[in-house]
Amino acid sequence: MKRRDLIIGAAAALSVGQLIGCARVDTTQTGSVTATPDQPQARQPRPATPPVRALRSAASSRGLYFGAAIQSATLSDSRFRSSVVRDCSIITPEWAMKWDSIAPSRNYNYGEMDQLASFASRNGLAMRGHTLLWDKSLPRWAASALASNRDWALIDEHFSKIIGRYGNQVREWDVVNEPIEPNHGGNGLRQNQFYKAFGEAYIERALESAKARAPRARMVINEYGLEYNSGYEGQRRLSLLRLLERLRSRGAPVDTVGLQAHLDLRKGNVYADGIYGMMRDIRGMGLKVAITELDVAEANTGLSIERRDALVADETRRYLDIVLQFNNVLGVSTWGLSDSHSWLRTQRSAANRGLPYDREWQAKPMHSAILTAFA
Ligand code: XIL
């Protein structure tokens, strides 16, 4: 069924509801259905908000997973916990597994990450391993050791600790995070601390070290900035594809590409041709795709809430409609679940409403957009 038919169908159902007089839609409270007080049928108890269809079941009916990044601090919020358990079959630690978070000093402190891992195992959730190598989360002590020794043993030891401890629960490892930067030189790679120490080979070595310790998990290169129609993002797509080709031709154990998908209405709307071409080339190399960090930064927070939420939902649907045409997609994760904890608000503009739930845990049009895209 086409989306337009679904919308027409929903509108028709609403009018039937109004005609038979069992309920009216209270437009002042988005998403809530209230009984009309002067009608006898109104005595029937009704939930305050209609049940929200779980994203995980919509995804799994298509053979996909749905997941979200979570911060360990949010586990103390029961609404957060229950929404994660209802909607997700997999979670990504937003911070807790990053090198500088787990080992700000040479002594590893697993407390926060253990909390997330035990929440996941108690609730039957799988985990994404985010992330083994990311230049932006390299602790200072490791950065200076790397700069002075250029010793792979440092990286290997880190992998061994993290994979050794969480490997049983992690289905996908973001082995290398954000290696691409077309402005840094001819091969399109970011000249980060790892590159400076080992050259391009660091990527392959990381994949090999991780694969040796987690032979059954997926080995992911996770990247951002691949969705829009600009010369720069075009270069980013090309640089990523070229890197993947080089890795494949050398037999490096990469099997999955993580597309972060931090959508951004300030850049316009997603560029269907560019994304489609990239997806086709990735599939052509025999690789899987995971959408790993979906959220939508807003361009104009001065509009009405309804309009803003509609724009966010439309952009989400546009993107997912393209990528979900490809049968090598494993699943979709959002970067957070509710606006109550979103890096868009803390690191961009505090007004952002770029996740499926609002701060009061009401599902927003973005939630329905994901459901519709899965359908
Ligand atoms: C971000 C977190 O959301 C922030 O809270 C943290 O301060 C910095 O990292 N790409 C990634 C994620 O791969 O790890 C980043 O997460 C967002 C961009």
GROMACS .gro file of C-alpha atoms and ligand atoms in nm:
model
  393
    1MET     CA    1   0.000   0.000   0.000
    2LYS     CA    2   0.136   0.344  -0.086
    3ARG     CA    3   0.186   0.603   0.187
    4ARG     CA    4  -0.076   0.831   0.033
    5ASP     CA    5  -0.328   0.546   0.065
    6LEU     CA    6  -0.230   0.500   0.428
    7ILE     CA    7  -0.286   0.867   0.498
    8ILE     CA    8  -0.621   0.859   0.321
    9GLY     CA    9  -0.705   0.543   0.516
   10ALA     CA   10  -0.617   0.707   0.848
   11ALA     CA   11  -0.826   1.012   0.765
   12ALA     CA   12  -1.120   0.791   0.674
   13ALA     CA   13  -1.091   0.597   1.001
   14LEU     CA   14  -1.092   0.924   1.193
   15SER     CA   15  -1.413   1.041   1.030
   16VAL     CA   16  -1.580   0.708   1.105
   17GLY     CA   17  -1.477   0.748   1.468
   18GLN     CA   18  -1.628   1.093   1.479
   19LEU     CA   19  -1.944   0.981   1.299
   20ILE     CA   20  -2.021   0.700   1.541
   21GLY     CA   21  -1.958   0.937   1.828
   22CYS     CA   22  -1.728   0.718   2.037
   23ALA     CA   23  -1.443   0.962   2.055
   24ARG     CA   24  -1.326   1.292   1.930
   25VAL     CA   25  -0.974   1.393   1.860
   26ASP     CA   26  -0.852   1.656   2.097
   27THR     CA   27  -0.621   1.859   1.879
   28THR     CA   28  -0.487   2.057   2.170
   29GLN     CA   29  -0.304   1.749   2.293
   30THR     CA   30  -0.121   1.592   2.006
   31GLY     CA   31  -0.176   1.222   1.990
   32SER     CA   32  -0.434   1.196   2.266
   33VAL     CA   33  -0.789   1.079   2.214
   34THR     CA   34  -1.045   1.189   2.471
   35ALA     CA   35  -1.404   1.079   2.512
   36THR     CA   36  -1.671   1.345   2.469
   37PRO     CA   37  -1.814   1.405   2.820
   38ASP     CA   38  -2.182   1.421   2.729
   39GLN     CA   39  -2.204   1.078   2.574
   40PRO     CA   40  -2.282   0.760   2.768
   41GLN     CA   41  -2.015   0.560   2.587
   42ALA     CA   42  -1.760   0.800   2.735
   43ARG     CA   43  -1.765   0.608   3.067
   44GLN     CA   44  -1.560   0.330   2.917
   45PRO     CA   45  -1.208   0.364   3.052
   46ARG     CA   46  -0.965   0.472   2.786
   47PRO     CA   47  -0.591   0.513   2.805
   48ALA     CA   48  -0.481   0.877   2.810
   49THR     CA   49  -0.276   0.825   2.497
   50PRO     CA   50  -0.330   0.566   2.230
   51PRO     CA   51  -0.084   0.279   2.249
   52VAL     CA   52   0.222   0.347   2.040
   53ARG     CA   53   0.324   0.066   1.811
   54ALA     CA   54   0.668  -0.051   1.908
   55LEU     CA   55   0.942   0.030   1.661
   56ARG     CA   56   1.120  -0.298   1.724
   57SER     CA   57   0.826  -0.509   1.612
   58ALA     CA   58   0.766  -0.294   1.304
   59ALA     CA   59   1.134  -0.332   1.218
   60SER     CA   60   1.147  -0.704   1.283
   61SER     CA   61   0.848  -0.768   1.058
   62ARG     CA   62   1.080  -0.644   0.781
   63GLY     CA   63   1.375  -0.850   0.905
   64LEU     CA   64   1.542  -0.537   1.050
   65TYR     CA   65   1.630  -0.425   1.397
   66PHE     CA   66   1.552  -0.096   1.566
   67GLY     CA   67   1.779   0.043   1.835
   68ALA     CA   68   1.892   0.361   2.007
   69ALA     CA   69   2.198   0.510   2.169
   70ILE     CA   70   2.162   0.547   2.542
   71GLN     CA   71   2.351   0.714   2.822
   72SER     CA   72   2.393   0.514   3.139
   73ALA     CA   73   2.258   0.804   3.349
   74THR     CA   74   1.919   0.773   3.180
   75LEU     CA   75   1.872   0.424   3.319
   76SER     CA   76   1.753   0.578   3.646
   77ASP     CA   77   1.447   0.713   3.457
   78SER     CA   78   1.177   0.447   3.448
   79ARG     CA   79   1.008   0.600   3.143
   80PHE     CA   80   1.336   0.583   2.959
   81ARG     CA   81   1.389   0.222   3.059
   82SER     CA   82   1.044   0.110   2.958
   83SER     CA   83   1.054   0.291   2.625
   84VAL     CA   84   1.393   0.144   2.542
   85VAL     CA   85   1.269  -0.202   2.624
   86ARG     CA   86   0.949  -0.155   2.423
   87ASP     CA   87   1.103   0.000   2.113
   88CYS     CA   88   1.454  -0.140   2.089
   89SER     CA   89   1.606  -0.478   2.031
   90ILE     CA   90   1.960  -0.337   2.041
   91ILE     CA   91   2.127  -0.046   2.219
   92THR     CA   92   2.440   0.158   2.158
   93PRO     CA   93   2.632   0.312   2.447
   94GLU     CA   94   2.633   0.682   2.363
   95TRP     CA   95   2.942   0.749   2.577
   96ALA     CA   96   3.019   0.467   2.812
   97MET     CA   97   3.231   0.253   2.583
   98LYS     CA   98   3.440   0.531   2.434
   99TRP     CA   99   3.807   0.507   2.522
  100ASP     CA  100   3.821   0.840   2.708
  101SER     CA  101   3.507   0.754   2.899
  102ILE     CA  102   3.614   0.406   3.010
  103ALA     CA  103   3.980   0.494   3.065
  104PRO     CA  104   4.028   0.866   3.124
  105SER     CA  105   4.346   0.755   3.298
  106ARG     CA  106   4.544   0.439   3.241
  107ASN     CA  107   4.323   0.258   3.490
  108TYR     CA  108   4.012   0.133   3.323
  109ASN     CA  109   3.686   0.199   3.499
  110TYR     CA  110   3.412  -0.023   3.368
  111GLY     CA  111   3.136   0.089   3.606
  112GLU     CA  112   2.913   0.283   3.367
  113MET     CA  113   2.956   0.048   3.079
  114ASP     CA  114   2.888  -0.253   3.301
  115GLN     CA  115   2.561  -0.091   3.406
  116LEU     CA  116   2.452  -0.059   3.044
  117ALA     CA  117   2.566  -0.411   2.963
  118SER     CA  118   2.375  -0.559   3.251
  119PHE     CA  119   2.062  -0.357   3.164
  120ALA     CA  120   2.093  -0.497   2.812
  121SER     CA  121   2.134  -0.854   2.924
  122ARG     CA  122   1.852  -0.835   3.183
  123ASN     CA  123   1.619  -0.711   2.911
  124GLY     CA  124   1.733  -0.931   2.626
  125LEU     CA  125   1.879  -0.644   2.425
  126ALA     CA  126   2.179  -0.685   2.199
  127MET     CA  127   2.450  -0.417   2.190
  128ARG     CA  128   2.639  -0.223   1.929
  129GLY     CA  129   3.002  -0.176   2.023
  130HIS     CA  130   3.062   0.197   1.988
  131THR     CA  131   3.341   0.255   1.936
  132LEU     CA  132   3.685   0.096   1.940
  133LEU     CA  133   3.886   0.365   1.760
  134TRP     CA  134   3.778   0.726   1.733
  135ASP     CA  135   4.027   1.013   1.731
  136LYS     CA  136   3.779   1.233   1.918
  137SER     CA  137   3.756   0.994   2.211
  138LEU     CA  138   4.121   0.911   2.251
  139PRO     CA  139   4.226   0.983   2.612
  140ARG     CA  140   4.524   1.212   2.656
  141TRP     CA  141   4.747   0.946   2.809
  142ALA     CA  142   4.689   0.717   2.510
  143ALA     CA  143   4.739   0.999   2.260
  144SER     CA  144   5.078   1.085   2.405
  145ALA     CA  145   5.184   0.721   2.430
  146LEU     CA  146   5.086   0.673   2.068
  147ALA     CA  147   5.270   0.984   1.953
  148SER     CA  148   5.591   0.884   2.129
  149ASN     CA  149   5.595   0.504   2.074
  150ARG     CA  150   5.383   0.435   1.768
  151ASP     CA  151   5.324   0.098   1.925
  152TRP     CA  152   5.028  -0.104   1.803
  153ALA     CA  153   5.033  -0.299   2.131
  154LEU     CA  154   4.857  -0.002   2.294
  155ILE     CA  155   4.562  -0.035   2.057
  156ASP     CA  156   4.564  -0.410   2.072
  157GLU     CA  157   4.552  -0.408   2.448
  158HIS     CA  158   4.256  -0.169   2.445
  159PHE     CA  159   4.068  -0.392   2.201
  160SER     CA  160   4.148  -0.695   2.407
  161LYS     CA  161   4.008  -0.535   2.725
  162ILE     CA  162   3.688  -0.406   2.564
  163ILE     CA  163   3.610  -0.699   2.340
  164GLY     CA  164   3.713  -0.942   2.613
  165ARG     CA  165   3.462  -0.789   2.853
  166TYR     CA  166   3.165  -0.712   2.625
  167GLY     CA  167   3.224  -0.930   2.321
  168ASN     CA  168   2.951  -1.181   2.411
  169GLN     CA  169   2.686  -0.912   2.394
  170VAL     CA  170   2.806  -0.706   2.103
  171ARG     CA  171   2.667  -0.791   1.764
  172GLU     CA  172   2.830  -0.509   1.566
  173TRP     CA  173   3.159  -0.337   1.642
  174ASP     CA  174   3.215   0.017   1.517
  175VAL     CA  175   3.581  -0.070   1.481
  176VAL     CA  176   3.686   0.259   1.323
  177ASN     CA  177   3.473   0.568   1.370
  178GLU     CA  178   3.488   0.857   1.125
  179PRO     CA  179   3.805   0.782   0.928
  180ILE     CA  180   3.706   1.000   0.629
  181GLU     CA  181   3.818   1.358   0.565
  182PRO     CA  182   3.860   1.457   0.201
  183ASN     CA  183   4.024   1.786   0.296
  184HIS     CA  184   4.314   1.617   0.472
  185GLY     CA  185   4.494   1.478   0.171
  186GLY     CA  186   4.488   1.268  -0.141
  187ASN     CA  187   4.352   0.943  -0.002
  188GLY     CA  188   4.045   1.101   0.160
  189LEU     CA  189   4.141   0.990   0.510
  190ARG     CA  190   4.139   1.194   0.827
  191GLN     CA  191   4.497   1.248   0.937
  192ASN     CA  192   4.424   1.167   1.298
  193GLN     CA  193   4.659   1.033   1.565
  194PHE     CA  194   4.622   0.677   1.436
  195TYR     CA  195   4.699   0.782   1.082
  196LYS     CA  196   5.001   0.975   1.197
  197ALA     CA  197   5.133   0.678   1.389
  198PHE     CA  198   5.061   0.396   1.142
  199GLY     CA  199   4.951   0.548   0.812
  200GLU     CA  200   4.645   0.420   0.632
  201ALA     CA  201   4.725   0.069   0.753
  202TYR     CA  202   4.576   0.154   1.093
  203ILE     CA  203   4.230   0.088   0.957
  204GLU     CA  204   4.310  -0.259   0.836
  205ARG     CA  205   4.507  -0.345   1.146
  206ALA     CA  206   4.217  -0.235   1.365
  207LEU     CA  207   3.975  -0.451   1.168
  208GLU     CA  208   4.208  -0.748   1.197
  209SER     CA  209   4.266  -0.702   1.570
  210ALA     CA  210   3.893  -0.678   1.634
  211LYS     CA  211   3.799  -0.965   1.407
  212ALA     CA  212   4.052  -1.194   1.574
  213ARG     CA  213   3.880  -1.133   1.908
  214ALA     CA  214   3.520  -1.127   1.786
  215PRO     CA  215   3.507  -1.359   1.488
  216ARG     CA  216   3.127  -1.379   1.479
  217ALA     CA  217   3.046  -1.010   1.521
  218ARG     CA  218   3.007  -0.761   1.240
  219MET     CA  219   3.306  -0.537   1.167
  220VAL     CA  220   3.189  -0.184   1.092
  221ILE     CA  221   3.341   0.134   0.951
  222ASN     CA  222   3.109   0.406   1.084
  223GLU     CA  223   3.091   0.743   0.907
  224TYR     CA  224   2.898   1.071   0.900
  225GLY     CA  225   2.832   1.351   0.651
  226LEU     CA  226   2.714   1.141   0.356
  227GLU     CA  227   2.356   1.252   0.299
  228TYR     CA  228   2.343   1.593   0.132
  229ASN     CA  229   2.400   1.748  -0.206
  230SER     CA  230   2.717   1.950  -0.166
  231GLY     CA  231   3.058   1.919  -0.320
  232TYR     CA  232   3.200   1.837   0.021
  233GLU     CA  233   2.956   1.559   0.105
  234GLY     CA  234   2.995   1.426  -0.249
  235GLN     CA  235   3.370   1.401  -0.180
  236ARG     CA  236   3.297   1.231   0.148
  237ARG     CA  237   3.081   0.966  -0.023
  238LEU     CA  238   3.351   0.909  -0.282
  239SER     CA  239   3.629   0.891  -0.024
  240LEU     CA  240   3.434   0.636   0.178
  241LEU     CA  241   3.366   0.419  -0.126
  242ARG     CA  242   3.731   0.434  -0.227
  243LEU     CA  243   3.844   0.335   0.120
  244LEU     CA  244   3.603   0.042   0.120
  245GLU     CA  245   3.730  -0.068  -0.219
  246ARG     CA  246   4.091  -0.056  -0.101
  247LEU     CA  247   4.004  -0.251   0.213
  248ARG     CA  248   3.815  -0.514   0.015
  249SER     CA  249   4.093  -0.550  -0.239
  250ARG     CA  250   4.342  -0.612   0.041
  251GLY     CA  251   4.112  -0.865   0.204
  252ALA     CA  252   4.056  -0.662   0.523
  253PRO     CA  253   3.778  -0.807   0.738
  254VAL     CA  254   3.522  -0.530   0.699
  255ASP     CA  255   3.168  -0.651   0.635
  256THR     CA  256   2.943  -0.358   0.729
  257VAL     CA  257   2.923   0.014   0.672
  258GLY     CA  258   2.771   0.224   0.948
  259LEU     CA  259   2.590   0.529   0.813
  260GLN     CA  260   2.549   0.765   1.105
  261ALA     CA  261   2.269   0.964   0.937
  262HIS     CA  262   2.280   1.278   1.147
  263LEU     CA  263   2.029   1.446   0.917
  264ASP     CA  264   2.031   1.823   0.911
  265LEU     CA  265   1.757   2.044   0.772
  266ARG     CA  266   2.003   2.333   0.762
  267LYS     CA  267   2.163   2.151   0.468
  268GLY     CA  268   1.832   2.123   0.280
  269ASN     CA  269   1.678   1.782   0.217
  270VAL     CA  270   1.861   1.455   0.179
  271TYR     CA  271   2.007   1.398  -0.167
  272ALA     CA  272   1.834   1.089  -0.300
  273ASP     CA  273   2.061   1.031  -0.602
  274GLY     CA  274   2.380   1.057  -0.400
  275ILE     CA  275   2.256   0.825  -0.125
  276TYR     CA  276   2.110   0.580  -0.372
  277GLY     CA  277   2.434   0.562  -0.570
  278MET     CA  278   2.641   0.514  -0.256
  279MET     CA  279   2.408   0.242  -0.128
  280ARG     CA  280   2.420   0.063  -0.461
  281ASP     CA  281   2.800   0.070  -0.462
  282ILE     CA  282   2.821  -0.055  -0.104
  283ARG     CA  283   2.585  -0.340  -0.183
  284GLY     CA  284   2.788  -0.411  -0.498
  285MET     CA  285   3.092  -0.471  -0.276
  286GLY     CA  286   2.896  -0.731  -0.081
  287LEU     CA  287   2.882  -0.521   0.236
  288LYS     CA  288   2.592  -0.476   0.479
  289VAL     CA  289   2.471  -0.137   0.602
  290ALA     CA  290   2.364  -0.029   0.950
  291ILE     CA  291   2.200   0.310   1.005
  292THR     CA  292   2.372   0.389   1.331
  293GLU     CA  293   2.297   0.739   1.467
  294LEU     CA  294   1.981   0.874   1.307
  295ASP     CA  295   1.852   1.211   1.427
  296VAL     CA  296   1.745   1.535   1.260
  297ALA     CA  297   1.889   1.878   1.338
  298GLU     CA  298   1.634   2.150   1.275
  299ALA     CA  299   1.682   2.456   1.057
  300ASN     CA  300   1.413   2.684   1.191
  301THR     CA  301   1.301   2.650   1.550
  302GLY     CA  302   1.085   2.962   1.516
  303LEU     CA  303   0.803   2.771   1.343
  304SER     CA  304   0.509   2.612   1.525
  305ILE     CA  305   0.582   2.283   1.702
  306GLU     CA  306   0.347   2.099   1.465
  307ARG     CA  307   0.528   2.233   1.160
  308ARG     CA  308   0.870   2.159   1.304
  309ASP     CA  309   0.776   1.804   1.397
  310ALA     CA  310   0.632   1.751   1.050
  311LEU     CA  311   0.956   1.871   0.887
  312VAL     CA  312   1.165   1.641   1.106
  313ALA     CA  313   0.935   1.348   1.029
  314ASP     CA  314   0.937   1.417   0.654
  315GLU     CA  315   1.315   1.427   0.642
  316THR     CA  316   1.335   1.101   0.838
  317ARG     CA  317   1.091   0.933   0.602
  318ARG     CA  318   1.265   1.065   0.292
  319TYR     CA  319   1.593   0.921   0.413
  320LEU     CA  320   1.461   0.585   0.529
  321ASP     CA  321   1.256   0.541   0.213
  322ILE     CA  322   1.580   0.552   0.015
  323VAL     CA  323   1.802   0.335   0.231
  324LEU     CA  324   1.539   0.076   0.318
  325GLN     CA  325   1.497  -0.008  -0.049
  326PHE     CA  326   1.823  -0.198  -0.011
  327ASN     CA  327   1.808  -0.551   0.123
  328ASN     CA  328   2.157  -0.535   0.272
  329VAL     CA  329   2.040  -0.301   0.551
  330LEU     CA  330   2.055  -0.465   0.893
  331GLY     CA  331   1.865  -0.210   1.099
  332VAL     CA  332   1.823   0.144   1.219
  333SER     CA  333   1.939   0.308   1.543
  334THR     CA  334   1.854   0.659   1.653
  335TRP     CA  335   2.103   0.868   1.852
  336GLY     CA  336   1.893   0.877   2.166
  337LEU     CA  337   1.522   0.810   2.188
  338SER     CA  338   1.368   1.120   2.342
  339ASP     CA  339   1.451   1.489   2.323
  340SER     CA  340   1.511   1.472   2.697
  341HIS     CA  341   1.856   1.333   2.617
  342SER     CA  342   1.981   1.439   2.279
  343TRP     CA  343   2.324   1.558   2.178
  344LEU     CA  344   2.148   1.792   1.934
  345ARG     CA  345   2.020   1.987   2.232
  346THR     CA  346   2.338   1.982   2.434
  347GLN     CA  347   2.583   2.037   2.151
  348ARG     CA  348   2.390   2.225   1.883
  349SER     CA  349   2.077   2.418   1.975
  350ALA     CA  350   1.884   2.347   2.293
  351ALA     CA  351   1.557   2.374   2.105
  352ASN     CA  352   1.605   2.070   1.880
  353ARG     CA  353   1.326   1.812   1.851
  354GLY     CA  354   1.512   1.562   1.638
  355LEU     CA  355   1.425   1.228   1.801
  356PRO     CA  356   1.115   1.001   1.802
  357TYR     CA  357   0.982   1.110   2.145
  358ASP     CA  358   0.951   1.453   2.301
  359ARG     CA  359   1.070   1.540   2.651
  360GLU     CA  360   0.745   1.415   2.804
  361TRP     CA  361   0.776   1.082   2.624
  362GLN     CA  362   0.497   1.154   2.380
  363ALA     CA  363   0.565   0.989   2.046
  364LYS     CA  364   0.612   1.250   1.775
  365PRO     CA  365   0.550   1.234   1.401
  366MET     CA  366   0.910   1.116   1.364
  367HIS     CA  367   0.810   0.797   1.546
  368SER     CA  368   0.527   0.737   1.299
  369ALA     CA  369   0.759   0.822   1.011
  370ILE     CA  370   0.995   0.544   1.117
  371LEU     CA  371   0.704   0.303   1.157
  372THR     CA  372   0.572   0.394   0.812
  373ALA     CA  373   0.915   0.356   0.657
  374PHE     CA  374   0.945   0.007   0.810
  375ALA     CA  375   0.600  -0.082   0.680
  376XIL     C1  376   2.859   1.219   2.072
  376XIL     C2  377   2.772   1.213   2.196
  376XIL     O1  378   2.637   1.210   2.160
  376XIL     C3  379   2.801   1.332   2.279
  376XIL     O2  380   2.721   1.332   2.393
  376XIL     C4  381   2.949   1.329   2.314
  376XIL     O3  382   2.982   1.438   2.389
  376XIL     C5  383   3.031   1.331   2.188
  376XIL     O4  384   2.994   1.222   2.109
  376XIL     N1  385   2.937   1.071   1.598
  376XIL     C6  386   2.957   0.964   1.680
  376XIL     C7  387   2.908   0.970   1.818
  376XIL     O5  388   3.005   0.859   1.634
  376XIL     O6  389   2.989   0.895   1.906
  376XIL     C8  390   2.896   1.109   1.868
  376XIL     O7  391   2.838   1.106   1.995
  376XIL     C9  392   2.817   1.191   1.772
  376XIL    C10  393   2.884   1.198   1.638
   0.00000   0.00000   0.00000
